């Protein structure tokens, strides 16, 4: 597997740091060593996991002579924010189609956080009710732009297709290199899984290298069976794209979707507790939609001894803290003496 055969731009700050979480481990009283891979520090627009995918996707867009990119996500999409930033940097127009998946009517949710940043990066925003066929909406937007003479390139939600997933095949290779250079045996990798590209890329990268490192995705939206099927389907397509058909087996794809709560984008008590815990132990900021649901799962599974004793467990921080400001009301008013 040689990723340099695939078109790629280089704008992410890589490699991202791999850091120990000693205060969190002490707080949880675990014999496991806890690590965090700081993909919240990929640099672009405040960072996050979409930046790795966009290195491959934007290379493909330029290869196709696009002058405009279109993508879609929830109102507070981190993917939309990172796409808007790199489009501007490359001199491309950017259209973001935002779906109202939470029904929130607060000013914070609709105008602060990622939306504020989308606006600053000069993206064209349009809003759609929850349940809209967003793929069709992107096709309609592309047709409209084409009739105006533009050359649009559609990036799927979350940047999750085999091209975008290469960003996380690359992350798997990067993590293996970091671990090997410090003789760190990784026993499990855990992260928040949504549109599936992150987990599909990681699993494909770890399987293709024969590393036997298990990956556990903590779901933020779908139920377990659907999430695992989505990830597996994309992992198979990614392996095919790399010329490695059959590299990923169905049992290599594992998701735990017990921490979703009521719905996508709605934090649970556990989500908010995970944000406070990481802020007060490691001074690391999580987000209420993805990384804190993932961390809620990570913390609870450690407490339940899911990983066993004396293991090295790596949590991949996929970013998203920019959305915290959209969820300000969930944290109440600060206590001031
Ligand atoms: C998009 C996103 C995820 C999920 O990644 P997928 O590749 O969509 O599964 C996790 N965390 C954050 C902060 C994200 O923005």
Coordinates of C-alpha atoms and ligand atoms in Angstrom, one line a residue:
X1 CA 0.0 0.0 0.0
X2 CA 1.6 3.2 -1.2
X3 CA -0.6 6.3 -0.6
X4 CA 1.6 8.6 -2.7
X5 CA 0.0 7.0 -5.7
X6 CA -3.2 8.9 -4.9
X7 CA -3.5 12.7 -5.5
X8 CA -3.1 14.6 -2.2
X9 CA -2.5 18.2 -1.0
X10 CA -0.6 18.9 2.2
X11 CA -2.2 21.4 4.5
X12 CA -2.8 19.4 7.7
X13 CA -0.3 19.8 10.6
X14 CA 1.0 16.2 10.7
X15 CA 1.9 14.1 12.5
X16 CA -0.5 15.0 15.2
X17 CA 0.8 14.4 18.8
X18 CA 0.3 11.2 20.6
X19 CA 0.0 12.1 24.3
X20 CA -0.4 10.2 27.6
X21 CA -3.5 11.0 29.7
X22 CA -2.1 10.3 33.2
X23 CA -4.5 12.5 35.1
X24 CA -7.5 10.9 33.5
X25 CA -6.1 7.4 34.2
X26 CA -5.5 8.4 37.8
X27 CA -9.0 9.8 38.1
X28 CA -10.5 6.5 36.8
X29 CA -8.1 4.4 38.9
X30 CA -7.3 2.1 35.9
X31 CA -4.2 -0.1 35.4
X32 CA -4.5 0.7 31.7
X33 CA -2.3 3.4 30.1
X34 CA -4.5 5.9 28.3
X35 CA -3.3 7.8 25.2
X36 CA -4.8 10.5 23.1
X37 CA -4.0 11.1 19.4
X38 CA -4.6 14.8 18.9
X39 CA -6.4 14.9 15.6
X40 CA -8.1 18.0 17.1
X41 CA -4.8 19.7 16.3
X42 CA -4.7 19.2 12.5
X43 CA -4.5 22.9 12.1
X44 CA -7.0 23.9 9.5
X45 CA -9.8 26.2 10.9
X46 CA -9.1 25.0 14.4
X47 CA -8.5 21.4 13.3
X48 CA -10.4 18.1 13.4
X49 CA -10.6 14.8 11.6
X50 CA -12.1 16.1 8.3
X51 CA -8.8 17.9 7.5
X52 CA -7.1 14.6 6.8
X53 CA -9.9 13.5 4.4
X54 CA -9.9 16.9 2.7
X55 CA -6.3 16.6 1.8
X56 CA -7.3 13.8 -0.6
X57 CA -10.7 15.1 -1.6
X58 CA -9.5 18.6 -2.5
X59 CA -6.6 17.1 -4.5
X60 CA -9.3 15.2 -6.5
X61 CA -11.4 18.4 -6.9
X62 CA -8.5 20.3 -8.4
X63 CA -7.6 17.3 -10.5
X64 CA -11.2 17.5 -11.9
X65 CA -10.7 21.3 -12.6
X66 CA -13.4 22.3 -10.1
X67 CA -13.8 25.9 -9.2
X68 CA -16.5 25.3 -6.6
X69 CA -17.1 22.7 -3.9
X70 CA -20.5 21.7 -2.4
X71 CA -20.9 19.7 0.8
X72 CA -23.6 19.1 3.4
X73 CA -23.9 18.4 7.1
X74 CA -25.8 19.3 10.2
X75 CA -26.1 23.0 11.2
X76 CA -23.1 22.7 13.5
X77 CA -21.0 20.5 11.1
X78 CA -17.3 20.5 11.7
X79 CA -16.8 19.0 8.3
X80 CA -18.6 22.0 6.7
X81 CA -16.3 24.4 8.7
X82 CA -13.1 22.7 7.6
X83 CA -14.3 22.4 4.0
X84 CA -15.2 26.2 3.9
X85 CA -11.7 27.0 5.2
X86 CA -9.7 25.0 2.7
X87 CA -11.9 26.0 -0.2
X88 CA -11.2 29.7 0.6
X89 CA -7.5 29.0 0.9
X90 CA -7.4 27.3 -2.5
X91 CA -9.5 30.1 -4.1
X92 CA -12.6 28.0 -4.6
X93 CA -16.2 28.9 -4.0
X94 CA -17.9 26.9 -1.2
X95 CA -21.6 26.0 -0.8
X96 CA -22.6 24.5 2.5
X97 CA -26.0 22.8 2.7
X98 CA -26.9 22.6 6.3
X99 CA -29.6 20.3 7.6
X100 CA -31.5 21.1 10.8
X101 CA -31.1 17.8 12.6
X102 CA -31.7 19.0 16.2
X103 CA -34.7 21.4 15.9
X104 CA -32.8 23.9 18.1
X105 CA -33.9 27.5 17.6
X106 CA -31.3 29.1 19.9
X107 CA -29.1 31.9 18.5
X108 CA -26.0 30.0 19.7
X109 CA -26.9 26.9 17.8
X110 CA -27.9 28.7 14.6
X111 CA -25.3 31.5 14.5
X112 CA -22.4 30.7 16.8
X113 CA -19.7 28.0 16.9
X114 CA -19.1 26.4 13.5
X115 CA -21.7 28.6 11.8
X116 CA -19.9 31.8 12.8
X117 CA -16.7 30.3 11.3
X118 CA -18.4 29.2 8.1
X119 CA -19.6 32.8 7.7
X120 CA -16.1 34.2 8.4
X121 CA -14.6 31.9 5.7
X122 CA -17.1 33.3 3.2
X123 CA -19.1 30.1 2.5
X124 CA -22.5 30.3 0.9
X125 CA -24.9 28.8 3.4
X126 CA -28.3 27.3 2.8
X127 CA -30.6 25.6 5.3
X128 CA -32.8 22.5 5.0
X129 CA -35.3 20.9 7.3
X130 CA -34.4 17.7 9.1
X131 CA -35.0 14.6 6.9
X132 CA -34.3 16.3 3.6
X133 CA -32.6 14.1 1.0
X134 CA -29.3 16.0 1.3
X135 CA -27.6 14.0 -1.5
X136 CA -30.3 15.1 -3.9
X137 CA -30.1 18.6 -2.5
X138 CA -26.4 18.7 -3.4
X139 CA -27.1 17.3 -6.9
X140 CA -29.7 20.1 -7.4
X141 CA -27.3 22.7 -6.2
X142 CA -24.6 21.4 -8.6
X143 CA -27.0 21.5 -11.5
X144 CA -27.9 25.1 -10.7
X145 CA -24.3 26.1 -10.4
X146 CA -23.4 24.3 -13.7
X147 CA -26.1 26.2 -15.5
X148 CA -24.4 29.4 -14.3
X149 CA -21.1 28.2 -15.8
X150 CA -19.4 27.0 -12.6
X151 CA -17.6 23.7 -12.2
X152 CA -18.8 22.2 -9.0
X153 CA -17.3 19.2 -7.1
X154 CA -19.5 17.4 -4.6
X155 CA -17.9 16.2 -1.4
X156 CA -20.2 13.8 0.4
X157 CA -21.3 14.4 4.0
X158 CA -18.4 14.0 6.4
X159 CA -16.1 13.6 3.4
X160 CA -16.8 9.9 3.7
X161 CA -16.1 8.0 0.5
X162 CA -13.0 5.9 -0.4
X163 CA -11.0 9.0 -1.4
X164 CA -11.7 10.8 1.9
X165 CA -11.1 7.6 3.9
X166 CA -7.5 7.5 2.6
X167 CA -6.9 10.3 5.1
X168 CA -7.5 7.8 7.9
X169 CA -5.6 5.0 6.2
X170 CA -2.8 7.5 6.4
X171 CA -3.6 8.2 10.1
X172 CA -3.4 4.4 10.8
X173 CA 0.1 4.4 9.2
X174 CA 1.1 7.5 11.2
X175 CA 0.0 6.0 14.5
X176 CA 1.8 2.7 13.8
X177 CA 5.0 4.6 13.1
X178 CA 4.6 6.7 16.3
X179 CA 3.9 3.6 18.4
X180 CA 6.8 1.6 16.8
X181 CA 9.3 4.4 17.3
X182 CA 8.6 4.4 21.1
X183 CA 8.0 0.6 21.4
X184 CA 4.4 1.3 22.4
X185 CA 2.2 -1.8 21.9
X186 CA -1.3 -0.5 21.1
X187 CA -4.0 -2.8 22.3
X188 CA -7.1 -0.9 21.1
X189 CA -8.0 2.3 19.3
X190 CA -11.3 4.1 20.2
X191 CA -12.9 7.1 18.5
X192 CA -16.3 8.6 17.7
X193 CA -17.9 7.3 14.5
X194 CA -20.5 9.0 12.4
X195 CA -20.5 9.1 8.6
X196 CA -18.1 6.2 8.8
X197 CA -15.0 7.5 6.9
X198 CA -12.8 7.7 9.9
X199 CA -13.4 4.2 11.1
X200 CA -13.4 2.7 7.6
X201 CA -10.0 4.3 6.9
X202 CA -8.5 3.3 10.2
X203 CA -9.7 -0.3 9.9
X204 CA -8.5 -0.6 6.3
X205 CA -5.1 0.9 7.3
X206 CA -4.6 -1.4 10.3
X207 CA -5.8 -4.5 8.4
X208 CA -3.7 -3.8 5.3
X209 CA -0.6 -3.5 7.4
X210 CA -1.3 -6.7 9.3
X211 CA -1.1 -4.8 12.6
X212 CA -4.0 -6.6 14.3
X213 CA -4.9 -3.5 16.3
X214 CA -8.6 -3.5 17.0
X215 CA -10.7 -0.4 16.5
X216 CA -13.8 0.4 18.4
X217 CA -16.1 3.1 17.1
X218 CA -18.4 4.8 19.5
X219 CA -21.6 5.7 17.6
X220 CA -23.2 9.2 17.6
X221 CA -26.2 8.6 15.4
X222 CA -27.2 5.2 14.0
X223 CA -27.9 2.0 15.9
X224 CA -25.0 -0.6 16.1
X225 CA -26.1 -2.9 13.2
X226 CA -26.6 0.0 10.8
X227 CA -23.4 1.8 11.9
X228 CA -21.3 -1.4 11.5
X229 CA -22.8 -2.1 8.0
X230 CA -22.0 1.5 6.9
X231 CA -18.4 1.3 8.1
X232 CA -17.9 -2.2 6.6
X233 CA -19.3 -1.2 3.2
X234 CA -17.0 1.9 3.1
X235 CA -14.0 -0.1 4.3
X236 CA -14.5 -2.7 1.6
X237 CA -14.8 0.1 -1.1
X238 CA -11.6 1.7 0.4
X239 CA -9.7 -1.5 0.3
X240 CA -10.8 -2.0 -3.3
X241 CA -9.7 1.5 -4.2
X242 CA -6.3 0.6 -2.7
X243 CA -6.1 -2.5 -4.8
X244 CA -6.5 -4.7 -1.7
X245 CA -9.9 -6.4 -2.1
X246 CA -10.9 -8.5 0.9
X247 CA -8.4 -6.9 3.2
X248 CA -11.1 -6.1 5.8
X249 CA -13.3 -8.8 7.3
X250 CA -16.8 -8.1 8.7
X251 CA -15.6 -8.9 12.2
X252 CA -12.9 -6.2 12.0
X253 CA -15.7 -3.6 12.2
X254 CA -17.0 -3.1 15.7
X255 CA -19.2 -0.2 16.9
X256 CA -20.7 0.5 20.3
X257 CA -23.8 2.7 19.9
X258 CA -24.9 2.7 23.6
X259 CA -23.8 6.4 24.1
X260 CA -25.9 8.1 21.4
X261 CA -28.7 9.1 23.8
X262 CA -31.9 10.6 22.4
X263 CA -30.5 11.6 19.0
X264 CA -27.7 13.0 16.9
X265 CA -26.5 16.4 18.2
X266 CA -28.3 16.1 21.5
X267 CA -25.8 15.7 24.4
X268 CA -26.7 13.3 27.2
X269 CA -25.7 13.9 30.9
X270 CA -22.8 11.5 30.2
X271 CA -21.7 13.6 27.2
X272 CA -21.6 16.8 29.3
X273 CA -19.8 15.0 32.2
X274 CA -17.2 13.7 29.7
X275 CA -16.6 17.3 28.5
X276 CA -16.1 18.5 32.1
X277 CA -13.9 15.5 33.1
X278 CA -11.5 16.0 30.2
X279 CA -11.4 19.7 30.7
X280 CA -10.6 19.3 34.4
X281 CA -8.0 16.5 34.1
X282 CA -6.2 16.9 30.8
X283 CA -7.2 20.5 29.9
X284 CA -8.5 19.0 26.6
X285 CA -11.7 20.3 25.1
X286 CA -14.2 17.9 23.6
X287 CA -17.4 18.6 21.6
X288 CA -21.0 17.7 22.6
X289 CA -21.9 16.0 19.3
X290 CA -19.0 13.6 18.6
X291 CA -15.8 13.5 20.7
X292 CA -17.5 13.7 24.0
X293 CA -20.0 10.9 23.2
X294 CA -16.9 8.9 22.2
X295 CA -15.2 9.8 25.4
X296 CA -18.3 9.0 27.4
X297 CA -18.1 5.5 25.9
X298 CA -14.3 5.3 26.4
X299 CA -14.6 6.3 30.1
X300 CA -17.5 3.9 30.9
X301 CA -15.8 1.0 29.1
X302 CA -12.7 1.5 31.1
X303 CA -14.7 1.6 34.3
X304 CA -16.4 -1.7 33.2
X305 CA -13.0 -3.2 32.6
X306 CA -13.9 -3.9 28.9
X307 CA -10.3 -3.6 27.8
X308 CA -8.7 -5.7 30.6
X309 CA -5.7 -4.8 32.8
X310 CA -2.4 -3.1 31.9
X311 CA -3.4 -2.3 28.3
X312 CA -2.4 0.6 26.1
X313 CA -5.6 2.3 24.9
X314 CA -5.5 5.1 22.4
X315 CA -8.4 7.5 22.0
X316 CA -8.4 9.5 18.8
X317 CA -9.6 13.0 19.4
X318 CA -11.4 13.8 16.2
X319 CA -11.9 17.6 17.1
X320 CA -15.1 19.6 17.2
X321 CA -14.5 21.9 20.2
X322 CA -15.6 24.9 18.0
X323 CA -19.2 23.6 18.5
X324 CA -19.0 24.1 22.3
X325 CA -20.0 27.7 21.8
X326 CA -23.2 26.6 20.0
X327 CA -24.1 24.5 23.1
X328 CA -23.4 27.2 25.7
X329 CA -26.8 26.9 27.3
X330 CA -26.3 23.2 28.1
X331 CA -23.6 24.2 30.6
X332 CA -25.7 26.6 32.6
X333 CA -24.5 29.9 34.0
X334 CA -21.0 29.9 35.6
X335 CA -20.8 30.1 39.4
X336 CA -19.2 33.4 40.3
X337 CA -18.3 34.3 43.9
Ligands
LIG1 C1 -17.2 14.1 11.7 C2 -16.7 13.9 13.0 C3 -16.5 12.6 13.6 C4 -17.0 11.3 12.9 O1 -16.1 11.0 11.8 P1 -16.8 10.2 10.6 O2 -15.7 10.0 9.7 O3 -17.9 11.0 10.1 O4 -17.3 8.9 11.2 C5 -16.0 12.5 14.9 N1 -15.7 13.6 15.6 C6 -15.8 14.8 15.1 C7 -15.5 16.0 15.9 C8 -16.3 15.0 13.8 O5 -16.5 16.3 13.3

